[in-house]
């Protein structure tokens, strides 16, 4: 199923939740919608599911306009953030629900339904839980049941809302690998929402980064890491170091900065902002640099060094402990970024600090 | 180093557990246990043969029959109407919703005698509503329908107020999930929503039924209290008491008490069954 989304907009009262979304998802693709909360990713997912409606825009799936189609007719599998398993039904009945609820003429026979449920229980690796109620399951088991219930109707599109949001880190990793397998086995077009970069990059073929109702960037993990398309993406990807620099011939220059490893940018000379991740900065001793090592701490694997300039600006740097040079406090070091992104100042200002939601404003008054 | 096993107790949030429990038990004993016990002892004084004679006397049997029949009618009506009312109050937004919500408590707040009087005035042959019903051959006042009407009036909030919070807490994701799985709106209600509010609804209906069995004030005005026809059990007990027939009064009261206890047990069983999926 190919999903084509065009100029989708949606407002809740005064707040624009989606500000024009254009996105095409190819048949069989596994796509992640990544963004902080309030970026509109869940709303977009619900619109695709038919549980919410846009104010304007188009949603076309395999050439068919889906907007007038009720959720019941879209044949989508939706996995809710908190699973929404029917508490009064056993695991078996939950999974069979989408089949037993069909009108008599389309409903498979009881034995066919039972066989289908058994198949899914096997795929989900939970056949021993068939007769339990959701209250008797752990979070990871509920997640599997929720996915099984969605898969039972052989959905054309599988949508997952923060599928692993409520689980422990270890179970998350397990389920992630397993979801990838399930996706390969079923081949259904899959779209999932997450705020966890690691999850998005590990699972998805393509990652769609969303911020404040807009798509900020679409790409693979490496592309988004190395070439963030906007200051928003750079910050979201963990580029917490922001340094004012001067661009000369496409290269960033500042005192105590050695940016030779960064690619030249086709941007006009002048002031700009450099975005760096603490783990993508190397340090070289340089008495002429204004950056003085003021603090260092080790967590065993990494050393976190803090460099301080006379004006109070601090730059955190994460170095692998075994390959890091001997650092001594009070010494001056030059920053040598390995990767980084440069944006012109006006672009930074425009996207500076997320706008507060009107609701928050009202509360403050 | 060896630590002595020092007994460590978790601190209770409320201080003075003994005192608070003691007070509660004392109060419970004084207000519920002693009167019930007195009633049972009083009934036991009578002796089984005499007791049986009192409660199976034609007038008493008729009173029980009227009480139970009317309570069944009233509860059946409230079961449907109360559920509908709770649904409307939770699921829809409309002007005046808060007022309607507040009105729901009037049967609780209104003195039952006032309710009985106003219902009688409304439904009597020349009342606002009664004048239209009477020519159709439908008489409410001084019939068992009047009894049922008064019972329904006083007990409907029990259903509404027990179902309402449960319905409010029901996660909309359940219905959304059912919708994405292809369920029609009717199927969503029957298979997803209703089973989840069933325990509360059963509880509400049982309390409404129990309340109807014991209702007195509202009914005596509208029922006409004709022995063998529209005389309810609670009134018969009252009449016996007025006649200084303490034994007769307590025998009838004891039967009502038994009904109430049976109802409590049935209600608990039903709820346990309806909530069987919640346990671990």
Coordinates of C-alpha atoms in Angstrom, one line a residue:
Chain A
X1 CA 0.0 0.0 0.0
X2 CA 1.4 3.4 -1.0
X3 CA 0.3 6.2 1.2
X4 CA 0.4 9.7 -0.2
X5 CA -0.2 12.5 2.2
X6 CA -0.4 16.0 0.8
X7 CA -0.6 19.5 2.5
X8 CA -2.3 18.1 5.5
X9 CA -3.2 20.8 8.1
X10 CA -5.0 20.5 11.4
X11 CA -5.8 22.9 14.2
X12 CA -7.1 22.3 17.7
X13 CA -8.7 25.6 18.6
X14 CA -5.9 28.1 18.5
X15 CA -3.0 25.6 18.1
X16 CA -1.8 24.5 14.7
X17 CA -1.0 20.8 15.2
X18 CA -0.1 20.1 11.6
X19 CA 1.1 22.8 9.4
X20 CA 1.2 21.3 5.9
X21 CA 2.5 17.7 5.8
X22 CA 3.6 16.2 2.6
X23 CA 4.8 12.6 2.8
X24 CA 4.8 9.5 0.6
X25 CA 5.2 6.1 2.1
X26 CA 6.0 3.3 -0.3
X27 CA 4.5 -0.2 -0.3
X28 CA 6.1 -2.4 2.3
X29 CA 8.2 0.3 3.9
X30 CA 8.9 0.7 7.6
X31 CA 8.9 4.3 8.4
X32 CA 9.4 6.1 11.8
X33 CA 7.8 9.4 12.7
X34 CA 10.3 10.9 15.1
X35 CA 9.8 14.1 17.1
X36 CA 9.4 15.6 20.5
X37 CA 5.9 15.6 22.1
X38 CA 3.6 18.1 20.6
X39 CA 5.2 17.8 17.2
X40 CA 1.9 16.4 15.7
X41 CA 3.2 12.9 15.0
X42 CA 0.4 11.1 16.8
X43 CA -2.2 13.3 15.2
X44 CA -0.8 12.4 11.8
X45 CA -1.0 8.7 12.7
X46 CA -4.6 9.1 13.9
X47 CA -5.6 10.9 10.7
X48 CA -4.2 8.0 8.6
X49 CA -6.1 5.6 10.9
X50 CA -9.4 7.5 10.5
X51 CA -9.6 8.3 14.2
X52 CA -9.0 12.0 13.5
X53 CA -9.7 14.3 10.6
X54 CA -7.6 17.1 9.0
X55 CA -8.9 20.6 8.3
X56 CA -7.4 20.4 4.8
X57 CA -5.2 18.3 2.7
X58 CA -5.3 14.9 1.0
X59 CA -4.8 11.3 2.1
X60 CA -4.6 8.9 -0.8
X61 CA -3.9 5.2 -0.4
X62 CA -3.3 3.1 -3.5
X63 CA -5.1 5.7 -5.5
X64 CA -8.1 5.7 -3.3
X65 CA -9.2 8.8 -1.3
X66 CA -9.2 7.7 2.3
X67 CA -10.5 10.9 4.0
X68 CA -14.2 10.1 3.4
X69 CA -13.6 6.5 4.5
X70 CA -14.6 5.6 8.1
X71 CA -11.9 3.8 10.2
X72 CA -13.9 0.6 10.0
X73 CA -13.4 0.4 6.2
X74 CA -9.7 1.3 6.0
X75 CA -8.4 -2.1 7.2
X76 CA -5.6 -0.7 9.2
X77 CA -3.9 -2.3 12.2
X78 CA -3.5 0.3 14.9
X79 CA -1.4 -0.4 18.0
X80 CA -2.2 2.0 20.8
X81 CA 0.4 3.5 23.1
X82 CA -1.2 1.9 26.1
X83 CA -2.3 -1.1 24.0
X84 CA -6.1 -0.6 24.7
X85 CA -6.6 -4.3 25.1
X86 CA -10.2 -5.1 25.9
X87 CA -9.9 -5.9 29.6
X88 CA -12.9 -8.2 29.7
X89 CA -11.7 -10.5 27.0
X90 CA -9.1 -13.2 27.1
X91 CA -6.0 -12.9 24.9
X92 CA -7.6 -15.3 22.4
X93 CA -10.8 -13.2 22.2
X94 CA -8.8 -10.0 22.0
X95 CA -6.9 -11.2 19.0
X96 CA -10.0 -12.7 17.4
X97 CA -12.0 -9.6 17.9
X98 CA -11.4 -8.1 14.4
X99 CA -12.6 -11.3 12.8
X100 CA -15.6 -12.2 15.1
X101 CA -17.0 -8.7 14.7
X102 CA -17.4 -9.0 11.0
X103 CA -20.9 -9.3 9.5
X104 CA -22.0 -12.9 9.1
X105 CA -21.5 -13.0 5.4
X106 CA -17.8 -12.0 5.6
X107 CA -16.9 -13.8 8.9
X108 CA -14.6 -16.7 8.7
X109 CA -15.9 -19.9 10.3
X110 CA -15.2 -20.5 14.0
X111 CA -12.5 -23.1 13.2
X112 CA -10.9 -20.8 10.7
X113 CA -10.8 -18.0 13.3
X114 CA -9.4 -20.3 16.0
X115 CA -6.7 -21.5 13.5
X116 CA -5.8 -17.9 12.6
X117 CA -5.5 -17.0 16.3
X118 CA -3.3 -20.0 17.0
X119 CA -1.0 -19.0 14.1
X120 CA -0.7 -15.5 15.5
X121 CA -0.1 -16.7 19.0
X122 CA 2.8 -18.7 17.6
X123 CA 4.2 -15.8 15.7
X124 CA 3.9 -13.6 18.8
X125 CA 5.5 -16.4 20.9
X126 CA 2.7 -16.3 23.5
X127 CA 0.6 -19.5 22.9
X128 CA 0.7 -20.2 26.6
X129 CA -1.1 -17.0 27.4
X130 CA -4.1 -17.6 25.2
X131 CA -6.6 -17.9 28.0
X132 CA -5.3 -15.1 30.3
X133 CA -6.9 -11.7 30.7
X134 CA -4.9 -8.6 29.9
X135 CA -4.7 -7.7 33.6
X136 CA -2.7 -10.9 34.1
X137 CA 0.0 -9.9 31.5
X138 CA 3.2 -8.0 31.7
X139 CA 3.8 -4.9 29.6
X140 CA 5.8 -6.7 27.0
X141 CA 3.2 -9.5 26.7
X142 CA 0.4 -6.9 26.3
X143 CA 2.4 -5.3 23.6
X144 CA 2.5 -8.6 21.7
X145 CA -1.2 -9.2 22.1
X146 CA -2.0 -5.7 20.9
X147 CA 0.1 -6.3 17.8
X148 CA -1.5 -9.7 17.3
X149 CA -5.0 -8.2 17.5
X150 CA -4.0 -5.6 14.9
X151 CA -2.4 -8.2 12.6
X152 CA -5.4 -10.6 12.8
X153 CA -7.3 -8.5 10.2
X154 CA -4.4 -8.7 7.8
X155 CA -4.1 -5.0 7.7
X156 CA -3.1 -3.1 4.6
X157 CA -1.2 -0.6 6.8
X158 CA 0.1 -1.1 10.3
X159 CA 0.3 1.9 12.5
X160 CA 2.0 1.9 15.9
X161 CA 1.8 4.8 18.4
X162 CA 4.9 4.9 20.7
X163 CA 4.9 1.1 20.5
X164 CA 7.6 0.6 23.2
X165 CA 7.1 3.8 25.1
X166 CA 5.9 2.1 28.3
X167 CA 8.4 -0.7 28.5
X168 CA 11.8 -1.4 30.2
X169 CA 14.9 -0.8 28.2
X170 CA 15.8 -4.5 27.9
X171 CA 12.3 -5.5 26.7
X172 CA 12.3 -2.6 24.3
X173 CA 15.4 -3.9 22.6
X174 CA 14.0 -7.4 22.3
X175 CA 10.7 -6.2 21.0
X176 CA 12.4 -4.0 18.5
X177 CA 14.3 -6.8 16.8
X178 CA 11.1 -8.9 16.9
X179 CA 9.0 -6.2 15.3
X180 CA 11.5 -6.0 12.5
X181 CA 11.1 -9.7 12.0
X182 CA 7.3 -9.5 12.1
X183 CA 7.5 -6.7 9.5
X184 CA 9.6 -8.8 7.2
X185 CA 7.2 -11.7 7.6
X186 CA 4.0 -9.8 6.9
X187 CA 5.4 -7.2 4.5
X188 CA 2.8 -4.7 5.5
X189 CA 3.5 -1.0 5.1
X190 CA 4.3 0.1 8.6
X191 CA 4.4 3.5 10.2
X192 CA 5.3 4.1 13.8
X193 CA 5.6 7.1 16.1
X194 CA 8.4 7.5 18.6
X195 CA 10.3 10.2 20.4
X196 CA 13.3 7.9 20.8
X197 CA 16.0 8.4 18.2
X198 CA 17.7 5.1 18.8
X199 CA 14.4 3.3 18.3
X200 CA 13.6 5.2 15.1
X201 CA 17.0 4.7 13.5
X202 CA 17.4 1.1 14.5
X203 CA 14.0 0.0 13.2
X204 CA 13.0 2.1 10.3
X205 CA 14.0 2.2 6.7
X206 CA 13.4 5.9 6.7
X207 CA 13.0 8.3 9.5
X208 CA 10.7 11.4 9.3
X209 CA 11.7 14.0 11.8
X210 CA 8.8 16.2 12.8
X211 CA 8.8 19.4 14.8
X212 CA 5.9 21.7 15.6
X213 CA 3.6 20.3 13.0
X214 CA 6.1 20.3 10.2
X215 CA 8.3 17.7 8.6
X216 CA 11.8 18.9 9.3
X217 CA 13.7 16.2 7.5
X218 CA 13.3 12.8 5.9
X219 CA 16.2 10.4 5.7
X220 CA 18.3 7.6 7.0
X221 CA 20.1 7.6 10.4
X222 CA 23.4 8.6 8.9
X223 CA 22.0 11.4 6.8
X224 CA 20.1 12.9 9.7
X225 CA 23.0 12.6 12.0
X226 CA 25.6 14.1 9.7
X227 CA 23.5 16.6 7.8
X228 CA 20.7 17.9 9.9
X229 CA 18.4 20.0 7.7
X230 CA 17.6 22.6 10.3
X231 CA 18.7 23.9 13.7
X232 CA 15.6 22.1 15.1
X233 CA 16.9 18.7 13.8
X234 CA 20.4 19.4 14.9
X235 CA 19.2 20.2 18.5
X236 CA 16.9 17.2 18.5
X237 CA 19.7 15.0 17.5
X238 CA 21.7 16.0 20.5
X239 CA 23.8 18.9 19.1
X240 CA 23.7 20.8 22.4
X241 CA 26.8 22.8 21.7
X242 CA 26.0 26.0 19.8
X243 CA 28.9 28.3 18.9
X244 CA 28.7 31.6 17.1
X245 CA 31.2 31.4 14.2
X246 CA 32.2 33.4 11.2
X247 CA 31.9 31.8 7.8
X248 CA 34.7 32.4 5.4
X249 CA 34.7 30.6 2.1
X250 CA 32.2 28.1 3.4
X251 CA 34.3 27.2 6.5
X252 CA 33.5 28.1 10.1
X253 CA 36.1 30.0 12.0
X254 CA 36.3 31.0 15.6
X255 CA 39.0 31.3 18.2
X256 CA 40.1 27.9 19.5
X257 CA 38.2 26.1 16.8
X258 CA 39.7 23.9 14.2
X259 CA 36.9 23.1 11.7
X260 CA 39.0 21.7 8.9
X261 CA 37.3 18.3 9.2
X262 CA 33.9 19.8 8.5
X263 CA 32.7 20.1 4.9
X264 CA 32.7 23.5 3.3
X265 CA 29.2 24.9 3.1
X266 CA 27.8 26.8 0.1
X267 CA 26.8 29.7 2.3
X268 CA 27.6 33.4 2.1
X269 CA 30.4 34.7 4.3
X270 CA 29.4 36.2 7.6
X271 CA 28.2 35.3 11.1
X272 CA 26.7 31.9 11.5
X273 CA 25.9 29.3 14.2
X274 CA 27.8 26.0 14.5
X275 CA 25.9 23.0 16.0
X276 CA 28.0 20.3 17.6
X277 CA 27.4 17.0 19.4
X278 CA 29.5 16.5 22.5
X279 CA 30.6 13.1 21.2
X280 CA 31.8 14.5 17.9
X281 CA 34.4 16.8 19.2
X282 CA 38.1 16.0 19.5
X283 CA 40.5 18.0 21.7
X284 CA 44.1 19.2 20.9
X285 CA 46.3 21.0 23.3
X286 CA 46.8 24.6 22.1
X287 CA 48.1 27.3 24.5
X288 CA 46.5 29.9 22.2
X289 CA 43.0 28.6 22.6
X290 CA 40.5 30.4 24.9
X291 CA 39.0 27.0 25.9
X292 CA 40.3 25.9 29.3
X293 CA 39.5 22.4 30.7
X294 CA 37.6 23.1 33.8
X295 CA 36.1 19.8 34.8
X296 CA 36.4 16.1 33.8
X297 CA 34.5 13.0 34.9
X298 CA 34.5 9.4 33.8
X299 CA 31.7 6.9 33.7
X300 CA 34.1 4.1 32.8
X301 CA 33.5 4.1 29.0
X302 CA 33.4 7.8 28.4
X303 CA 35.1 10.9 29.7
X304 CA 33.0 13.9 29.9
X305 CA 35.2 17.0 29.8
X306 CA 33.9 20.5 30.2
X307 CA 35.7 23.4 28.6
X308 CA 35.2 26.9 29.7
X309 CA 35.9 30.2 28.1
X310 CA 36.6 33.4 30.0
X311 CA 33.1 34.7 29.2
X312 CA 31.6 31.7 31.1
X313 CA 30.5 29.8 28.0
X314 CA 30.9 26.0 28.6
X315 CA 31.3 23.3 26.1
X316 CA 30.8 19.6 27.1
X317 CA 32.9 17.1 25.2
X318 CA 32.5 13.3 25.4
X319 CA 35.6 11.2 24.6
X320 CA 36.1 7.5 24.6
X321 CA 38.2 6.9 27.7
X322 CA 40.7 4.5 26.1
X323 CA 41.4 6.6 23.1
X324 CA 41.3 10.0 24.8
X325 CA 44.5 12.0 25.3
X326 CA 45.7 12.7 28.8
X327 CA 43.7 15.8 29.8
X328 CA 44.9 18.0 32.5
X329 CA 42.6 20.5 34.2
X330 CA 43.5 24.2 33.6
X331 CA 45.1 23.5 30.2
X332 CA 43.9 25.2 27.1
X333 CA 42.5 23.0 24.3
X334 CA 41.4 23.6 20.8
X335 CA 38.0 22.1 19.7
X336 CA 38.3 19.9 16.6
X337 CA 34.7 19.0 15.5
X338 CA 34.4 15.7 13.6
X339 CA 30.9 16.4 12.3
X340 CA 28.8 19.4 12.8
X341 CA 26.2 21.6 11.1
X342 CA 26.3 25.3 10.3
X343 CA 23.2 27.4 9.9
X344 CA 23.0 31.1 9.0
X345 CA 22.1 33.2 12.0
X346 CA 18.7 34.4 10.7
X347 CA 17.6 30.7 10.2
X348 CA 18.6 30.0 13.8
X349 CA 16.7 32.9 15.2
X350 CA 13.6 32.0 13.3
X351 CA 13.6 28.5 14.7
X352 CA 15.0 29.5 18.1
X353 CA 13.4 27.9 21.1
X354 CA 10.1 26.0 20.5
X355 CA 7.1 28.3 20.6
X356 CA 5.1 27.7 23.8
X357 CA 1.7 26.2 23.2
X358 CA -1.2 28.7 23.8
X359 CA -2.6 26.4 26.4
X360 CA 0.5 26.9 28.5
X361 CA 0.2 30.6 28.1
X362 CA -3.4 30.6 29.4
X363 CA -2.3 28.6 32.4
X364 CA 0.4 31.1 33.2
X365 CA -2.0 34.1 33.2
Chain B
X1 CA 28.8 -7.7 61.8
X2 CA 25.5 -9.2 62.9
X3 CA 22.4 -7.1 62.9
X4 CA 19.7 -7.9 65.4
X5 CA 16.4 -8.4 63.6
X6 CA 14.9 -5.1 64.7
X7 CA 11.2 -5.1 64.0
X8 CA 10.6 -2.3 61.6
X9 CA 7.0 -1.3 60.9
X10 CA 5.9 0.8 58.0
X11 CA 4.4 4.0 59.2
X12 CA 0.7 4.3 58.7
X13 CA -0.6 7.4 56.9
X14 CA -3.4 8.0 59.3
X15 CA -2.4 8.1 63.0
X16 CA -4.2 6.2 65.6
X17 CA -5.3 3.1 63.8
X18 CA -6.8 1.6 66.9
X19 CA -8.7 4.7 67.8
X20 CA -10.1 5.3 64.3
X21 CA -11.1 1.6 63.8
X22 CA -12.6 1.6 67.3
X23 CA -14.7 4.6 66.6
X24 CA -15.8 3.2 63.3
X25 CA -16.8 -0.1 64.8
X26 CA -18.6 1.5 67.7
X27 CA -20.6 3.7 65.3
X28 CA -21.3 0.8 63.0
X29 CA -22.5 -1.3 66.0
X30 CA -24.7 1.5 67.4
X31 CA -26.3 2.5 64.1
X32 CA -26.6 -0.8 62.2
X33 CA -25.7 -3.8 64.2
X34 CA -27.8 -3.2 67.3
X35 CA -31.0 -2.2 65.5
X36 CA -30.7 -5.2 63.1
X37 CA -30.0 -7.5 66.0
X38 CA -32.9 -6.1 68.0
X39 CA -35.2 -6.7 65.0
X40 CA -34.0 -10.3 64.6
X41 CA -34.4 -11.0 68.4
X42 CA -37.8 -9.5 68.4
X43 CA -38.7 -11.6 65.4
X44 CA -37.3 -14.7 67.1
X45 CA -39.5 -14.1 70.2
X46 CA -42.5 -14.8 68.1
X47 CA -41.7 -18.4 67.3
X48 CA -41.6 -20.0 63.9
X49 CA -45.2 -21.0 63.7
X50 CA -46.6 -17.6 64.6
X51 CA -44.0 -15.9 62.4
X52 CA -45.1 -18.0 59.5
X53 CA -48.7 -17.2 60.2
X54 CA -48.1 -13.5 60.2
X55 CA -46.0 -13.3 57.1
X56 CA -48.3 -15.6 55.1
X57 CA -51.5 -13.9 56.1
X58 CA -53.3 -12.8 52.9
X59 CA -52.9 -9.1 53.6
X60 CA -49.2 -9.5 54.2
X61 CA -48.6 -11.7 51.2
X62 CA -50.4 -9.1 49.0
X63 CA -48.3 -6.3 50.5
X64 CA -45.1 -8.2 49.7
X65 CA -46.4 -9.0 46.2
X66 CA -47.2 -5.3 45.5
X67 CA -43.9 -4.2 46.9
X68 CA -41.8 -6.6 44.9
X69 CA -43.8 -6.2 41.6
X70 CA -43.6 -2.5 41.8
X71 CA -39.9 -2.5 42.6
X72 CA -39.2 -4.8 39.7
X73 CA -41.1 -2.5 37.3
X74 CA -39.4 0.6 38.8
X75 CA -35.9 -1.1 38.6
X76 CA -36.5 -2.3 35.0
X77 CA -37.4 1.2 34.0
X78 CA -34.4 2.8 35.8
X79 CA -32.0 0.2 34.5
X80 CA -32.7 1.4 31.0
X81 CA -33.4 5.1 31.7
X82 CA -30.5 5.4 34.2
X83 CA -28.0 3.9 31.7
X84 CA -29.3 6.2 28.9
X85 CA -29.1 9.2 31.2
X86 CA -25.5 8.4 32.3
X87 CA -24.6 7.9 28.6
X88 CA -26.0 11.2 27.6
X89 CA -24.4 13.0 30.5
X90 CA -21.0 11.5 29.8
X91 CA -20.8 11.3 26.0
X92 CA -22.5 14.4 24.7
X93 CA -21.8 18.1 25.1
X94 CA -24.9 20.3 25.0
X95 CA -26.0 23.5 26.6
X96 CA -27.5 23.0 30.0
X97 CA -25.6 19.7 30.6
X98 CA -24.4 20.8 34.0
X99 CA -27.9 21.8 35.0
X100 CA -29.2 18.4 33.9
X101 CA -26.4 16.8 35.8
X102 CA -27.4 18.7 39.0
X103 CA -31.1 17.9 38.5
X104 CA -30.1 14.2 38.7
X105 CA -29.6 14.6 42.4
X106 CA -33.0 16.0 43.2
X107 CA -34.5 12.7 44.1
X108 CA -31.7 12.4 46.7
X109 CA -32.2 15.9 48.1
X110 CA -36.0 16.2 48.0
X111 CA -37.9 15.0 51.0
X112 CA -39.6 11.9 49.8
X113 CA -43.0 13.1 51.1
X114 CA -42.6 16.2 48.9
X115 CA -41.9 13.9 46.0
X116 CA -44.9 11.8 46.8
X117 CA -47.2 14.8 47.1
X118 CA -46.1 16.4 43.8
X119 CA -46.3 13.1 41.9
X120 CA -49.8 12.6 43.3
X121 CA -50.8 16.2 42.2
X122 CA -49.4 15.6 38.7
X123 CA -50.9 12.2 38.0
X124 CA -54.2 12.4 39.8
X125 CA -57.3 12.4 37.6
X126 CA -57.3 16.3 37.4
X127 CA -53.5 16.8 37.6
X128 CA -51.4 18.2 34.8
X129 CA -50.5 14.9 33.4
X130 CA -53.3 12.7 34.8
X131 CA -56.0 14.7 33.0
X132 CA -54.6 13.4 29.7
X133 CA -54.0 9.9 30.9
X134 CA -57.3 9.3 32.6
X135 CA -59.5 9.6 29.5
X136 CA -57.3 7.0 27.9
X137 CA -58.2 4.6 30.7
X138 CA -54.7 4.9 32.2
X139 CA -54.8 5.6 35.9
X140 CA -51.6 6.0 37.8
X141 CA -52.6 7.3 41.2
X142 CA -54.0 4.7 43.6
X143 CA -52.7 1.8 41.5
X144 CA -49.6 -0.3 41.5
X145 CA -48.3 1.9 38.7
X146 CA -48.3 4.8 41.1
X147 CA -46.3 2.8 43.5
X148 CA -43.8 1.9 40.8
X149 CA -43.6 5.6 39.6
X150 CA -42.8 6.8 43.1
X151 CA -40.1 4.1 43.5
X152 CA -38.6 4.9 40.1
X153 CA -38.5 8.6 41.0
X154 CA -36.6 8.0 44.3
X155 CA -34.2 5.4 43.0
X156 CA -33.1 6.5 39.6
X157 CA -30.0 8.5 40.8
X158 CA -28.5 5.2 42.1
X159 CA -28.2 3.8 38.6
X160 CA -27.0 7.1 37.0
X161 CA -24.5 7.9 39.7
X162 CA -22.9 4.5 39.7
X163 CA -22.6 4.1 35.9
X164 CA -21.5 7.7 35.2
X165 CA -18.0 7.7 36.8
X166 CA -17.2 4.3 35.2
X167 CA -18.3 5.5 31.8
X168 CA -16.3 8.7 32.3
X169 CA -13.1 6.7 33.1
X170 CA -13.5 4.4 30.1
X171 CA -10.5 5.0 27.9
X172 CA -11.7 6.2 24.4
X173 CA -8.9 4.1 23.0
X174 CA -11.0 1.0 23.6
X175 CA -13.6 2.3 21.2
X176 CA -11.1 3.6 18.7
X177 CA -9.3 0.2 18.8
X178 CA -12.6 -1.6 18.1
X179 CA -13.3 0.9 15.3
X180 CA -10.0 0.2 13.5
X181 CA -10.7 -3.5 13.8
X182 CA -13.9 -3.0 11.8
X183 CA -16.6 -3.1 14.5
X184 CA -19.8 -1.2 13.8
X185 CA -21.0 1.3 16.4
X186 CA -23.6 -1.2 17.7
X187 CA -21.0 -3.9 18.1
X188 CA -18.7 -1.5 19.9
X189 CA -21.3 -0.8 22.5
X190 CA -22.5 -4.3 22.9
X191 CA -19.0 -6.0 23.0
X192 CA -16.6 -3.3 24.2
X193 CA -18.4 -0.6 26.2
X194 CA -21.3 -2.4 27.9
X195 CA -19.3 -5.3 29.3
X196 CA -17.0 -2.8 31.0
X197 CA -19.8 -0.8 32.6
X198 CA -21.8 -4.0 33.5
X199 CA -20.5 -4.4 37.1
X200 CA -21.3 -0.8 37.9
X201 CA -24.7 -1.0 36.2
X202 CA -25.6 -4.2 38.1
X203 CA -24.5 -2.6 41.3
X204 CA -26.6 0.5 40.6
X205 CA -29.7 -1.6 39.7
X206 CA -29.4 -3.6 42.8
X207 CA -29.1 -0.6 45.1
X208 CA -32.0 1.0 43.2
X209 CA -34.1 -2.2 43.7
X210 CA -33.2 -2.4 47.4
X211 CA -34.1 1.3 47.8
X212 CA -37.4 0.7 46.1
X213 CA -38.3 -2.2 48.4
X214 CA -37.8 0.1 51.4
X215 CA -39.3 3.3 50.0
X216 CA -42.1 4.6 52.1
X217 CA -42.5 8.4 52.1
X218 CA -43.1 9.0 48.4
X219 CA -45.3 5.9 48.0
X220 CA -47.9 6.4 50.8
X221 CA -49.1 9.6 49.1
X222 CA -49.6 8.2 45.7
X223 CA -50.5 4.6 46.4
X224 CA -53.9 5.1 48.1
X225 CA -52.8 2.3 50.4
X226 CA -55.8 0.0 49.7
X227 CA -55.1 -3.2 51.6
X228 CA -54.7 -6.2 49.2
X229 CA -54.2 -3.8 46.3
X230 CA -51.7 -1.0 46.7
X231 CA -50.6 -1.4 50.3
X232 CA -46.8 -1.8 50.5
X233 CA -44.9 -4.0 53.0
X234 CA -43.2 -1.1 54.8
X235 CA -46.6 0.6 55.3
X236 CA -48.1 -2.6 56.6
X237 CA -45.4 -2.8 59.2
X238 CA -46.0 0.8 60.2
X239 CA -49.8 0.1 60.5
X240 CA -49.1 -3.0 62.7
X241 CA -46.9 -0.8 64.9
X242 CA -49.6 1.8 65.2
X243 CA -51.9 -1.0 66.4
X244 CA -49.3 -1.8 69.0
X245 CA -48.8 -5.2 67.3
X246 CA -45.0 -5.2 67.7
X247 CA -44.7 -8.8 66.8
X248 CA -46.5 -8.4 63.5
X249 CA -44.5 -5.3 62.7
X250 CA -41.2 -6.9 63.3
X251 CA -42.1 -10.1 61.4
X252 CA -42.8 -8.1 58.3
X253 CA -39.8 -5.9 58.8
X254 CA -37.7 -9.1 59.2
X255 CA -38.9 -10.3 55.8
X256 CA -37.9 -7.0 54.3
X257 CA -34.5 -7.3 56.0
X258 CA -34.1 -10.8 54.5
X259 CA -34.8 -9.5 51.0
X260 CA -32.2 -6.8 51.5
X261 CA -29.6 -9.2 52.6
X262 CA -30.3 -11.6 49.8
X263 CA -30.1 -8.7 47.4
X264 CA -26.7 -7.7 48.8
X265 CA -25.3 -11.2 48.4
X266 CA -26.7 -11.6 44.8
X267 CA -25.4 -8.2 43.9
X268 CA -21.9 -9.0 45.2
X269 CA -21.9 -12.3 43.3
X270 CA -23.0 -10.6 40.1
X271 CA -20.4 -8.0 40.4
X272 CA -17.7 -10.5 41.2
X273 CA -18.7 -12.4 38.1
X274 CA -18.8 -9.3 35.9
X275 CA -15.4 -8.2 37.2
X276 CA -13.8 -11.7 36.9
X277 CA -11.3 -10.3 34.3
X278 CA -9.9 -7.7 36.7
X279 CA -8.2 -10.0 39.2
X280 CA -4.7 -11.4 38.9

